[in-house]
Amino acid sequence: YMGTLFSWISMHPGPAALWRTLSICCTLLCALALCSNIAVAAPSPELINALFAKVQSMQYTTSTPFDPPRTFYAQAGAYPSDVRLDLEGSELDALLREEFRVPDANPFVTNFALQILLESYSIAAAHTDLDASALLPSNASIAAALSSLASFHDKNRPGSGAIMFWPQIVSPTNASVWMAWPYNLVIPLTDLAKGGTVLEDILAAMGLSKYAGLIIEALSALNVTEDAFHIPSDFDDSALNVLLGTLLFELGDAVPEGYAAWAAANPPLSAWASLFESYAYAPLQPSSANGNGTFLDPRVYYVAHEFFEAAAAAGNTELRLIPTWIASLEETRALAAAGVAMPFNVQNTDASVCANNVVAMTRTLLSGLDSTWFGPTQQAALVSSAEYIAWAFTSGAASRRPDLIFVYYPSVYDALWFVGRSVVALNSAPVLPFPQVLGSVAAVLTDAMRGAGTELLLANMTMVAG
């Protein structure tokens, strides 16, 4: 787990693309964990306090509209993240990769940043030489983050626990439908496609006018249209939202207003759990009337067909994988014209998305918060997804084709970190509820991480001097 975090930071030094905030957060978490897990000199309390202060200083205190080049859209309470061009090769490519950035507005980074701060407090609380209270976000900071996160609930599915990745606006073609609208991305790129100058104005404000031609050429080559941003809600952000509620619940008296605020903004866990019943990928179950749960992105089937064929040969009719999108083909057909559709109009499953759902489910069950939502379908989804993650590592598929195993966001490091969170939680629990189910999940993921997962980490780890 610690090795995963250190290598992850080494791959994302400084203000890295989407992970600028999280790289600092993970540095804080690693520094704290060094105090208890590794027999070396622990980082100084001053360093730890400085890292915490750095993270806290990054949280937006005010909201701003999209008004280029003066301001980008941002929400008070959120933590920042950037989108960049993944350019490689020349020194100029490196310069543009580092200097050209567009702030994004999403719940993903804010959720993770707050989770890591809460976990850092938990680690620090076990050490007498650290002032844990100094590492706890204030009630005001937590409340502001939760207020921002609450705005990402899928407004097409009120009370469902489904979370969107981007802000939402009313569809211009159907006033009863809400669609994703990442202001800072969709407006400049669609304006560029129309021959507008919004992007040029932004580059001028960044002092990058002399590179405008190269940047515009790179973005134009992507051929991005507005439709690319019209995604539905997803299981990834939805799981992280549940996990955040669980962490707030676990801290109890330390953040007395935190869990109450989260619970007030969210439906019962049973609502989130019911999404697995409607959308889990269950290819060995009889097809429903609309084919929901039986269609999958052919790229995923191509790379993982051995896993599915083995399940079929074993007669595993309980196979249910957690997918990426909270959507069906029927819903995509009905809502695409209004701006809500799965990319390429097809469902996919991603081992990283599975991993975030696994840790959300296991930590929630271990916390004692609530287990009434954990029925046969959810149990099958948890076990199947854990087996798929383990297969991805042990079969070598994750190293051969990370772009397909992790088709939603292809980072091996992220996946190892996500899985490591579950392995730590399961192996640290004195007693496992639902012992047959969680015992199976613990065994399959621990074996995968101790063997193929560790080998994959070491084979790809890059140490950065400095």
CSV table of C-alpha atoms in Angstrom, one decimal:
chain,number,residue,atom,x,y,z
A,1,TYR,CA,0.0,0.0,0.0
A,2,MET,CA,2.7,2.4,1.0
A,3,GLY,CA,4.9,1.5,-2.0
A,4,THR,CA,1.9,2.1,-4.3
A,5,LEU,CA,1.5,5.6,-2.8
A,6,PHE,CA,5.2,6.5,-3.1
A,7,SER,CA,5.4,5.3,-6.7
A,8,TRP,CA,2.2,7.1,-7.5
A,9,ILE,CA,3.6,10.3,-6.2
A,10,SER,CA,6.8,9.7,-8.2
A,11,MET,CA,4.8,9.5,-11.4
A,12,HIS,CA,2.9,12.6,-10.6
A,13,PRO,CA,5.4,15.1,-9.2
A,14,GLY,CA,4.6,18.7,-8.5
A,15,PRO,CA,1.4,20.1,-10.0
A,16,ALA,CA,0.6,17.1,-12.2
A,17,ALA,CA,-2.4,17.1,-14.5
A,18,LEU,CA,-5.6,16.0,-12.9
A,19,TRP,CA,-3.8,15.0,-9.7
A,20,ARG,CA,-2.2,18.3,-8.6
A,21,THR,CA,-4.1,18.3,-5.3
A,22,LEU,CA,-4.0,14.6,-4.7
A,23,SER,CA,-0.2,14.3,-5.1
A,24,ILE,CA,0.2,16.6,-2.2
A,25,CYS,CA,-2.5,14.8,-0.2
A,26,CYS,CA,-0.8,11.5,-0.7
A,27,THR,CA,2.6,12.9,0.3
A,28,LEU,CA,0.9,13.9,3.5
A,29,LEU,CA,-0.6,10.4,4.0
A,30,CYS,CA,2.8,8.8,3.2
A,31,ALA,CA,4.6,11.0,5.7
A,32,LEU,CA,2.2,10.1,8.4
A,33,ALA,CA,2.3,6.4,7.6
A,34,LEU,CA,6.1,6.4,7.8
A,35,CYS,CA,5.7,7.2,11.5
A,36,SER,CA,4.1,3.8,12.1
A,37,ASN,CA,4.9,1.4,9.3
A,38,ILE,CA,8.6,1.8,8.3
A,39,ALA,CA,11.7,1.6,10.5
A,40,VAL,CA,13.2,4.8,9.3
A,41,ALA,CA,13.3,8.3,10.7
A,42,ALA,CA,9.8,9.7,10.7
A,43,PRO,CA,9.1,13.0,8.9
A,44,SER,CA,9.1,16.0,11.2
A,45,PRO,CA,5.8,17.3,12.6
A,46,GLU,CA,6.7,20.6,10.9
A,47,LEU,CA,6.8,18.9,7.5
A,48,ILE,CA,3.5,17.1,8.1
A,49,ASN,CA,1.8,20.3,9.3
A,50,ALA,CA,3.2,22.2,6.3
A,51,LEU,CA,1.7,19.6,3.9
A,52,PHE,CA,-1.7,19.8,5.6
A,53,ALA,CA,-1.6,23.6,5.4
A,54,LYS,CA,-0.7,23.4,1.7
A,55,VAL,CA,-3.7,21.1,1.0
A,56,GLN,CA,-6.1,23.3,2.9
A,57,SER,CA,-4.9,26.4,1.2
A,58,MET,CA,-5.8,24.9,-2.2
A,59,GLN,CA,-9.5,24.6,-1.3
A,60,TYR,CA,-11.6,27.2,-3.2
A,61,THR,CA,-13.2,29.7,-0.8
A,62,THR,CA,-15.4,31.4,-3.4
A,63,SER,CA,-17.3,30.4,-6.5
A,64,THR,CA,-16.4,32.0,-9.8
A,65,PRO,CA,-18.3,31.9,-13.2
A,66,PHE,CA,-16.8,30.9,-16.5
A,67,ASP,CA,-15.8,34.3,-17.8
A,68,PRO,CA,-12.6,33.9,-19.9
A,69,PRO,CA,-10.0,35.0,-19.8
A,70,ARG,CA,-10.7,36.6,-16.4
A,71,THR,CA,-12.1,33.6,-14.5
A,72,PHE,CA,-12.8,29.9,-14.9
A,73,TYR,CA,-15.8,28.2,-13.4
A,74,ALA,CA,-15.1,27.0,-9.9
A,75,GLN,CA,-17.2,26.0,-6.9
A,76,ALA,CA,-16.6,27.2,-3.3
A,77,GLY,CA,-15.5,24.2,-1.2
A,78,ALA,CA,-14.0,22.2,-4.0
A,79,TYR,CA,-10.4,21.2,-4.4
A,80,PRO,CA,-8.7,22.1,-7.7
A,81,SER,CA,-7.7,19.8,-10.5
A,82,ASP,CA,-6.3,20.6,-14.0
A,83,VAL,CA,-6.7,19.1,-17.4
A,84,ARG,CA,-3.6,19.2,-19.6
A,85,LEU,CA,-2.3,18.1,-23.0
A,86,ASP,CA,-0.4,14.8,-22.7
A,87,LEU,CA,2.4,15.8,-25.0
A,88,GLU,CA,5.7,13.9,-25.2
A,89,GLY,CA,8.9,14.2,-27.1
A,90,SER,CA,10.6,17.6,-27.5
A,91,GLU,CA,11.4,20.2,-24.8
A,92,LEU,CA,8.6,22.3,-26.2
A,93,ASP,CA,6.2,19.4,-25.7
A,94,ALA,CA,7.4,19.2,-22.1
A,95,LEU,CA,6.9,23.0,-21.7
A,96,LEU,CA,3.4,22.9,-23.0
A,97,ARG,CA,2.5,19.9,-20.9
A,98,GLU,CA,3.6,21.7,-17.8
A,99,GLU,CA,2.4,25.2,-18.5
A,100,PHE,CA,-0.9,24.8,-20.3
A,101,ARG,CA,-3.6,23.8,-18.0
A,102,VAL,CA,-7.4,24.3,-17.7
A,103,PRO,CA,-9.1,23.9,-14.3
A,104,ASP,CA,-11.8,21.3,-14.2
A,105,ALA,CA,-14.8,21.2,-11.9
A,106,ASN,CA,-15.6,17.6,-10.7
A,107,PRO,CA,-16.4,15.8,-7.4
A,108,PHE,CA,-13.7,13.2,-7.9
A,109,VAL,CA,-10.7,15.2,-6.7
A,110,THR,CA,-12.6,17.0,-3.9
A,111,ASN,CA,-13.9,13.6,-2.7
A,112,PHE,CA,-10.4,12.0,-2.7
A,113,ALA,CA,-8.7,15.1,-1.1
A,114,LEU,CA,-11.2,15.1,1.8
A,115,GLN,CA,-10.9,11.4,2.2
A,116,ILE,CA,-7.1,11.5,2.4
A,117,LEU,CA,-7.2,14.4,4.9
A,118,LEU,CA,-9.6,12.3,7.1
A,119,GLU,CA,-7.4,9.2,6.8
A,120,SER,CA,-4.4,11.3,7.7
A,121,TYR,CA,-6.1,12.5,10.9
A,122,SER,CA,-6.8,8.9,11.8
A,123,ILE,CA,-3.2,7.9,11.4
A,124,ALA,CA,-1.9,10.9,13.3
A,125,ALA,CA,-4.3,10.2,16.2
A,126,ALA,CA,-2.4,7.1,17.0
A,127,HIS,CA,0.8,9.0,17.6
A,128,THR,CA,1.5,10.9,20.8
A,129,ASP,CA,4.2,13.0,19.2
A,130,LEU,CA,1.8,14.4,16.6
A,131,ASP,CA,-1.0,16.9,17.2
A,132,ALA,CA,-3.8,15.1,15.4
A,133,SER,CA,-6.2,17.9,16.0
A,134,ALA,CA,-4.1,20.2,13.8
A,135,LEU,CA,-4.5,17.8,10.9
A,136,LEU,CA,-8.3,17.7,11.0
A,137,PRO,CA,-10.2,19.9,8.5
A,138,SER,CA,-12.4,22.4,10.2
A,139,ASN,CA,-16.2,21.9,10.3
A,140,ALA,CA,-16.4,24.9,7.9
A,141,SER,CA,-14.0,23.3,5.4
A,142,ILE,CA,-15.8,20.0,5.5
A,143,ALA,CA,-19.2,21.6,5.2
A,144,ALA,CA,-18.0,23.6,2.2
A,145,ALA,CA,-16.7,20.5,0.5
A,146,LEU,CA,-19.9,18.6,1.2
A,147,SER,CA,-21.9,21.5,-0.2
A,148,SER,CA,-19.9,21.4,-3.4
A,149,LEU,CA,-20.2,17.6,-3.7
A,150,ALA,CA,-24.0,17.6,-3.2
A,151,SER,CA,-24.4,19.6,-6.4
A,152,PHE,CA,-23.1,16.7,-8.4
A,153,HIS,CA,-26.1,14.4,-7.5
A,154,ASP,CA,-27.6,13.2,-10.8
A,155,LYS,CA,-30.6,15.5,-11.2
A,156,ASN,CA,-32.2,13.1,-13.6
A,157,ARG,CA,-32.3,10.5,-10.8
A,158,PRO,CA,-33.1,12.4,-7.6
A,159,GLY,CA,-32.8,10.3,-4.5
A,160,SER,CA,-30.9,7.5,-6.2
A,161,GLY,CA,-27.3,8.1,-4.9
A,162,ALA,CA,-26.0,8.4,-8.5
A,163,ILE,CA,-23.3,11.0,-8.9
A,164,MET,CA,-22.2,12.9,-12.0
A,165,PHE,CA,-18.6,13.7,-12.9
A,166,TRP,CA,-19.3,17.2,-14.1
A,167,PRO,CA,-21.7,20.0,-13.3
A,168,GLN,CA,-25.1,19.9,-14.9
A,169,ILE,CA,-27.3,22.3,-16.8
A,170,VAL,CA,-30.8,22.0,-18.2
A,171,SER,CA,-30.7,20.5,-21.7
A,172,PRO,CA,-31.4,23.1,-24.3
A,173,THR,CA,-33.5,20.6,-26.3
A,174,ASN,CA,-35.5,19.1,-23.4
A,175,ALA,CA,-36.3,21.2,-20.4
A,176,SER,CA,-37.1,18.1,-18.3
A,177,VAL,CA,-33.5,16.6,-18.7
A,178,TRP,CA,-30.3,17.7,-17.1
A,179,MET,CA,-27.0,17.1,-18.9
A,180,ALA,CA,-23.3,17.3,-18.0
A,181,TRP,CA,-21.7,20.6,-18.8
A,182,PRO,CA,-18.0,21.1,-17.9
A,183,TYR,CA,-17.9,24.8,-18.5
A,184,ASN,CA,-14.1,25.2,-18.6
A,185,LEU,CA,-13.7,22.5,-21.2
A,186,VAL,CA,-16.8,22.3,-23.4
A,187,ILE,CA,-17.1,26.0,-24.2
A,188,PRO,CA,-13.5,26.6,-25.4
A,189,LEU,CA,-13.3,23.4,-27.4
A,190,THR,CA,-16.7,23.8,-29.1
A,191,ASP,CA,-15.9,27.4,-29.7
A,192,LEU,CA,-12.6,26.3,-31.3
A,193,ALA,CA,-14.5,23.9,-33.6
A,194,LYS,CA,-16.6,26.9,-34.8
A,195,GLY,CA,-13.6,29.0,-35.5
A,196,GLY,CA,-14.0,31.2,-32.3
A,197,THR,CA,-11.3,32.9,-30.3
A,198,VAL,CA,-12.1,31.9,-26.7
A,199,LEU,CA,-9.1,29.6,-26.5
A,200,GLU,CA,-6.8,32.1,-28.0
A,201,ASP,CA,-7.9,34.6,-25.3
A,202,ILE,CA,-7.3,32.1,-22.6
A,203,LEU,CA,-3.8,31.3,-23.9
A,204,ALA,CA,-3.0,35.0,-24.1
A,205,ALA,CA,-4.0,35.4,-20.4
A,206,MET,CA,-1.6,32.5,-19.6
A,207,GLY,CA,1.2,34.2,-21.5
A,208,LEU,CA,1.3,31.3,-24.1
A,209,SER,CA,0.2,33.3,-27.2
A,210,LYS,CA,3.4,32.3,-29.1
A,211,TYR,CA,2.5,28.7,-28.6
A,212,ALA,CA,-1.2,29.1,-29.6
A,213,GLY,CA,-0.7,27.5,-33.0
A,214,LEU,CA,0.7,24.4,-31.6
A,215,ILE,CA,-1.8,24.0,-28.8
A,216,ILE,CA,-4.8,24.7,-31.1
A,217,GLU,CA,-3.4,22.2,-33.6
A,218,ALA,CA,-3.1,19.5,-30.9
A,219,LEU,CA,-6.6,20.2,-29.7
A,220,SER,CA,-8.1,20.4,-33.1
A,221,ALA,CA,-6.6,17.0,-33.9
A,222,LEU,CA,-8.7,15.5,-31.1
A,223,ASN,CA,-11.8,16.4,-33.1
A,224,VAL,CA,-13.7,16.9,-29.8
A,225,THR,CA,-17.4,17.7,-30.2
A,226,GLU,CA,-19.9,18.8,-27.6
A,227,ASP,CA,-21.4,15.3,-27.5
A,228,ALA,CA,-18.1,13.9,-25.9
A,229,PHE,CA,-19.0,15.7,-22.7
A,230,HIS,CA,-22.6,14.5,-22.4
A,231,ILE,CA,-22.0,11.6,-20.1
A,232,PRO,CA,-24.4,10.0,-17.6
A,233,SER,CA,-23.7,9.5,-13.9
A,234,ASP,CA,-21.2,6.8,-13.1
A,235,PHE,CA,-20.5,4.1,-10.5
A,236,ASP,CA,-17.1,5.5,-9.8
A,237,ASP,CA,-18.0,8.9,-8.3
A,238,SER,CA,-21.1,7.3,-6.7
A,239,ALA,CA,-19.0,4.8,-4.8
A,240,LEU,CA,-16.5,7.4,-3.6
A,241,ASN,CA,-19.5,9.5,-2.3
A,242,VAL,CA,-20.6,6.5,-0.2
A,243,LEU,CA,-17.0,5.9,1.0
A,244,LEU,CA,-16.7,9.6,2.1
A,245,GLY,CA,-19.9,9.2,4.2
A,246,THR,CA,-18.5,6.1,5.8
A,247,LEU,CA,-15.2,7.8,6.7
A,248,LEU,CA,-17.1,10.7,8.3
A,249,PHE,CA,-19.2,8.2,10.2
A,250,GLU,CA,-16.1,6.3,11.5
A,251,LEU,CA,-14.6,9.5,12.8
A,252,GLY,CA,-17.7,10.2,14.9
A,253,ASP,CA,-17.1,12.8,17.6
A,254,ALA,CA,-14.0,14.1,15.8
A,255,VAL,CA,-16.2,15.6,13.1
A,256,PRO,CA,-19.6,15.7,14.8
A,257,GLU,CA,-21.3,17.7,12.1
A,258,GLY,CA,-19.6,15.9,9.2
A,259,TYR,CA,-21.6,12.7,8.9
A,260,ALA,CA,-24.9,14.4,9.8
A,261,ALA,CA,-24.3,16.9,6.9
A,262,TRP,CA,-23.4,14.1,4.5
A,263,ALA,CA,-26.5,12.0,5.6
A,264,ALA,CA,-28.8,15.0,5.1
A,265,ALA,CA,-27.6,15.4,1.5
A,266,ASN,CA,-27.8,11.7,0.6
A,267,PRO,CA,-30.5,9.0,0.3
A,268,PRO,CA,-30.3,5.8,2.3
A,269,LEU,CA,-27.6,3.4,1.2
A,270,SER,CA,-30.3,1.1,-0.2
A,271,ALA,CA,-30.9,3.6,-3.0
A,272,TRP,CA,-27.3,3.4,-4.1
A,273,ALA,CA,-27.3,-0.4,-3.7
A,274,SER,CA,-30.3,-0.8,-5.9
A,275,LEU,CA,-28.3,0.6,-8.8
A,276,PHE,CA,-26.3,-2.6,-8.9
A,277,GLU,CA,-29.5,-4.6,-9.5
A,278,SER,CA,-30.4,-2.4,-12.4
A,279,TYR,CA,-27.1,-2.0,-14.2
A,280,ALA,CA,-24.5,-4.7,-13.2
A,281,TYR,CA,-23.0,-6.5,-16.1
A,282,ALA,CA,-24.4,-10.0,-15.9
A,283,PRO,CA,-23.7,-11.8,-19.2
A,284,LEU,CA,-24.7,-15.2,-17.9
A,285,GLN,CA,-28.1,-14.1,-16.7
A,286,PRO,CA,-31.1,-14.2,-19.1
A,287,SER,CA,-31.3,-11.1,-21.2
A,288,SER,CA,-33.8,-8.5,-20.0
A,289,ALA,CA,-36.3,-7.0,-22.4
A,290,ASN,CA,-34.0,-4.1,-23.2
A,291,GLY,CA,-30.7,-6.0,-23.1
A,292,ASN,CA,-29.6,-4.1,-20.0
A,293,GLY,CA,-26.7,-5.9,-18.3
A,294,THR,CA,-25.8,-8.0,-21.3
A,295,PHE,CA,-24.0,-5.6,-23.6
A,296,LEU,CA,-20.4,-4.6,-23.2
A,297,ASP,CA,-17.8,-2.5,-25.0
A,298,PRO,CA,-16.1,-4.9,-27.4
A,299,ARG,CA,-12.7,-3.5,-26.4
A,300,VAL,CA,-13.2,-4.8,-22.9
A,301,TYR,CA,-14.5,-8.1,-24.1
A,302,TYR,CA,-11.5,-8.4,-26.4
A,303,VAL,CA,-9.0,-8.0,-23.5
A,304,ALA,CA,-11.0,-9.9,-20.9
A,305,HIS,CA,-12.7,-12.6,-22.9
A,306,GLU,CA,-10.7,-15.3,-21.1
A,307,PHE,CA,-12.2,-14.2,-17.8
A,308,PHE,CA,-15.7,-14.3,-19.1
A,309,GLU,CA,-15.2,-17.6,-20.9
A,310,ALA,CA,-13.8,-19.2,-17.7
A,311,ALA,CA,-16.8,-18.0,-15.8
A,312,ALA,CA,-19.2,-19.5,-18.4
A,313,ALA,CA,-17.3,-22.8,-18.4
A,314,ALA,CA,-17.6,-22.9,-14.6
A,315,GLY,CA,-21.3,-22.2,-14.8
A,316,ASN,CA,-20.9,-19.1,-12.7
A,317,THR,CA,-24.3,-17.6,-13.4
A,318,GLU,CA,-23.9,-15.3,-10.5
A,319,LEU,CA,-21.2,-13.3,-12.3
A,320,ARG,CA,-22.1,-9.6,-11.9
A,321,LEU,CA,-19.5,-7.0,-12.7
A,322,ILE,CA,-19.8,-3.4,-11.6
A,323,PRO,CA,-19.9,-1.3,-14.7
A,324,THR,CA,-18.8,2.3,-15.3
A,325,TRP,CA,-22.0,4.0,-16.4
A,326,ILE,CA,-25.3,4.3,-14.5
A,327,ALA,CA,-27.2,3.9,-17.8
A,328,SER,CA,-28.7,1.4,-20.2
A,329,LEU,CA,-28.9,1.2,-23.9
A,330,GLU,CA,-32.6,2.0,-23.7
A,331,GLU,CA,-32.0,5.1,-21.6
A,332,THR,CA,-29.2,6.2,-23.9
A,333,ARG,CA,-31.5,5.9,-26.9
A,334,ALA,CA,-34.1,7.9,-25.1
A,335,LEU,CA,-31.9,10.6,-23.8
A,336,ALA,CA,-29.1,11.0,-26.3
A,337,ALA,CA,-30.8,13.8,-28.2
A,338,ALA,CA,-31.2,15.7,-24.9
A,339,GLY,CA,-27.5,15.4,-24.1
A,340,VAL,CA,-27.2,12.2,-21.9
A,341,ALA,CA,-25.5,9.2,-23.4
A,342,MET,CA,-22.8,6.6,-22.7
A,343,PRO,CA,-19.6,7.3,-24.7
A,344,PHE,CA,-19.9,5.2,-27.9
A,345,ASN,CA,-23.4,4.3,-26.8
A,346,VAL,CA,-22.2,1.2,-25.0
A,347,GLN,CA,-21.5,0.1,-21.4
A,348,ASN,CA,-18.0,-0.8,-20.2
A,349,THR,CA,-16.4,-2.2,-17.1
A,350,ASP,CA,-13.1,-0.9,-15.7
A,351,ALA,CA,-11.0,-2.6,-13.0
A,352,SER,CA,-10.3,0.8,-11.4
A,353,VAL,CA,-14.0,1.6,-11.1
A,354,CYS,CA,-14.6,-1.9,-9.7
A,355,ALA,CA,-11.8,-1.3,-7.2
A,356,ASN,CA,-13.4,2.0,-5.9
A,357,ASN,CA,-16.7,0.2,-5.5
A,358,VAL,CA,-15.0,-2.7,-3.7
A,359,VAL,CA,-13.4,-0.4,-1.1
A,360,ALA,CA,-16.6,1.6,-0.7
A,361,MET,CA,-18.6,-1.6,-0.1
A,362,THR,CA,-16.1,-3.2,2.2
A,363,ARG,CA,-15.3,-0.1,4.3
A,364,THR,CA,-19.0,0.6,4.7
A,365,LEU,CA,-19.7,-3.0,5.9
A,366,LEU,CA,-16.7,-2.9,8.2
A,367,SER,CA,-17.7,0.4,9.8
A,368,GLY,CA,-21.0,-0.9,11.1
A,369,LEU,CA,-22.8,2.0,9.5
A,370,ASP,CA,-25.4,-0.1,7.8
A,371,SER,CA,-25.5,-3.6,6.1
A,372,THR,CA,-29.2,-3.9,5.3
A,373,TRP,CA,-28.5,-2.9,1.7
A,374,PHE,CA,-26.0,-5.8,1.2
A,375,GLY,CA,-28.2,-8.4,-0.5
A,376,PRO,CA,-27.5,-11.3,-2.9
A,377,THR,CA,-27.0,-9.0,-5.9
A,378,GLN,CA,-24.6,-6.7,-4.1
A,379,GLN,CA,-22.7,-9.7,-2.7
A,380,ALA,CA,-22.3,-11.2,-6.1
A,381,ALA,CA,-21.2,-7.8,-7.6
A,382,LEU,CA,-18.6,-7.5,-4.8
A,383,VAL,CA,-17.2,-11.0,-5.2
A,384,SER,CA,-17.3,-10.9,-9.0
A,385,SER,CA,-15.6,-7.5,-9.2
A,386,ALA,CA,-12.9,-8.6,-6.8
A,387,GLU,CA,-12.2,-11.7,-8.9
A,388,TYR,CA,-12.0,-9.6,-12.0
A,389,ILE,CA,-9.5,-7.2,-10.4
A,390,ALA,CA,-7.4,-10.1,-9.3
A,391,TRP,CA,-7.6,-11.7,-12.7
A,392,ALA,CA,-6.5,-8.5,-14.4
A,393,PHE,CA,-3.3,-8.5,-12.3
A,394,THR,CA,-2.5,-12.2,-12.2
A,395,SER,CA,-3.2,-12.9,-15.9
A,396,GLY,CA,-0.9,-10.0,-17.0
A,397,ALA,CA,-3.8,-8.2,-18.7
A,398,ALA,CA,-3.3,-5.1,-16.6
A,399,SER,CA,0.3,-4.8,-17.7
A,400,ARG,CA,-0.3,-5.8,-21.4
A,401,ARG,CA,-3.3,-3.5,-22.0
A,402,PRO,CA,-3.9,-1.1,-19.2
A,403,ASP,CA,-5.8,1.1,-21.7
A,404,LEU,CA,-8.5,-1.6,-22.0
A,405,ILE,CA,-8.5,-3.1,-18.5
A,406,PHE,CA,-8.7,0.4,-17.1
A,407,VAL,CA,-10.6,1.9,-20.0
A,408,TYR,CA,-12.2,4.7,-18.0
A,409,TYR,CA,-8.9,6.1,-16.8
A,410,PRO,CA,-5.9,3.9,-17.7
A,411,SER,CA,-3.5,4.3,-14.8
A,412,VAL,CA,-2.0,1.1,-13.3
A,413,TYR,CA,-0.8,3.2,-10.3
A,414,ASP,CA,-4.3,4.4,-9.5
A,415,ALA,CA,-5.7,0.9,-9.7
A,416,LEU,CA,-3.0,-0.5,-7.3
A,417,TRP,CA,-3.7,2.3,-4.9
A,418,PHE,CA,-7.5,1.8,-5.0
A,419,VAL,CA,-7.1,-2.0,-4.5
A,420,GLY,CA,-4.5,-1.4,-1.7
A,421,ARG,CA,-7.1,0.5,0.3
A,422,SER,CA,-9.4,-2.5,0.4
A,423,VAL,CA,-6.6,-4.9,1.2
A,424,VAL,CA,-5.5,-2.8,4.2
A,425,ALA,CA,-9.0,-2.4,5.5
A,426,LEU,CA,-9.9,-6.1,5.2
A,427,ASN,CA,-6.6,-7.4,6.7
A,428,SER,CA,-6.8,-4.9,9.6
A,429,ALA,CA,-10.3,-5.8,10.7
A,430,PRO,CA,-10.5,-8.0,13.8
A,431,VAL,CA,-13.7,-9.6,12.6
A,432,LEU,CA,-15.2,-9.7,9.1
A,433,PRO,CA,-19.0,-9.3,8.8
A,434,PHE,CA,-20.4,-11.5,6.1
A,435,PRO,CA,-17.3,-13.7,6.6
A,436,GLN,CA,-17.9,-15.9,3.6
A,437,VAL,CA,-18.2,-13.0,1.3
A,438,LEU,CA,-15.6,-10.6,2.7
A,439,GLY,CA,-13.3,-13.5,3.5
A,440,SER,CA,-13.3,-14.5,-0.1
A,441,VAL,CA,-12.7,-10.9,-1.3
A,442,ALA,CA,-9.9,-10.5,1.2
A,443,ALA,CA,-8.2,-13.7,0.1
A,444,VAL,CA,-8.4,-13.1,-3.6
A,445,LEU,CA,-7.3,-9.4,-3.5
A,446,THR,CA,-4.5,-10.0,-0.9
A,447,ASP,CA,-3.0,-12.8,-3.0
A,448,ALA,CA,-3.2,-10.7,-6.1
A,449,MET,CA,-1.5,-7.7,-4.5
A,450,ARG,CA,1.2,-9.7,-2.7
A,451,GLY,CA,2.1,-11.5,-5.9
A,452,ALA,CA,1.3,-10.0,-9.4
A,453,GLY,CA,0.3,-6.6,-8.0
A,454,THR,CA,3.6,-6.0,-6.2
A,455,GLU,CA,5.5,-7.3,-9.3
A,456,LEU,CA,3.6,-4.9,-11.5
A,457,LEU,CA,4.3,-2.0,-9.1
A,458,LEU,CA,8.0,-2.7,-8.9
A,459,ALA,CA,8.3,-3.2,-12.7
A,460,ASN,CA,6.8,0.2,-13.4
A,461,MET,CA,8.1,2.2,-10.4
A,462,THR,CA,10.1,5.3,-11.2
A,463,MET,CA,12.2,7.0,-8.4
A,464,VAL,CA,12.6,10.7,-8.7
A,465,ALA,CA,15.7,12.2,-7.3
A,466,GLY,CA,15.5,15.5,-5.4
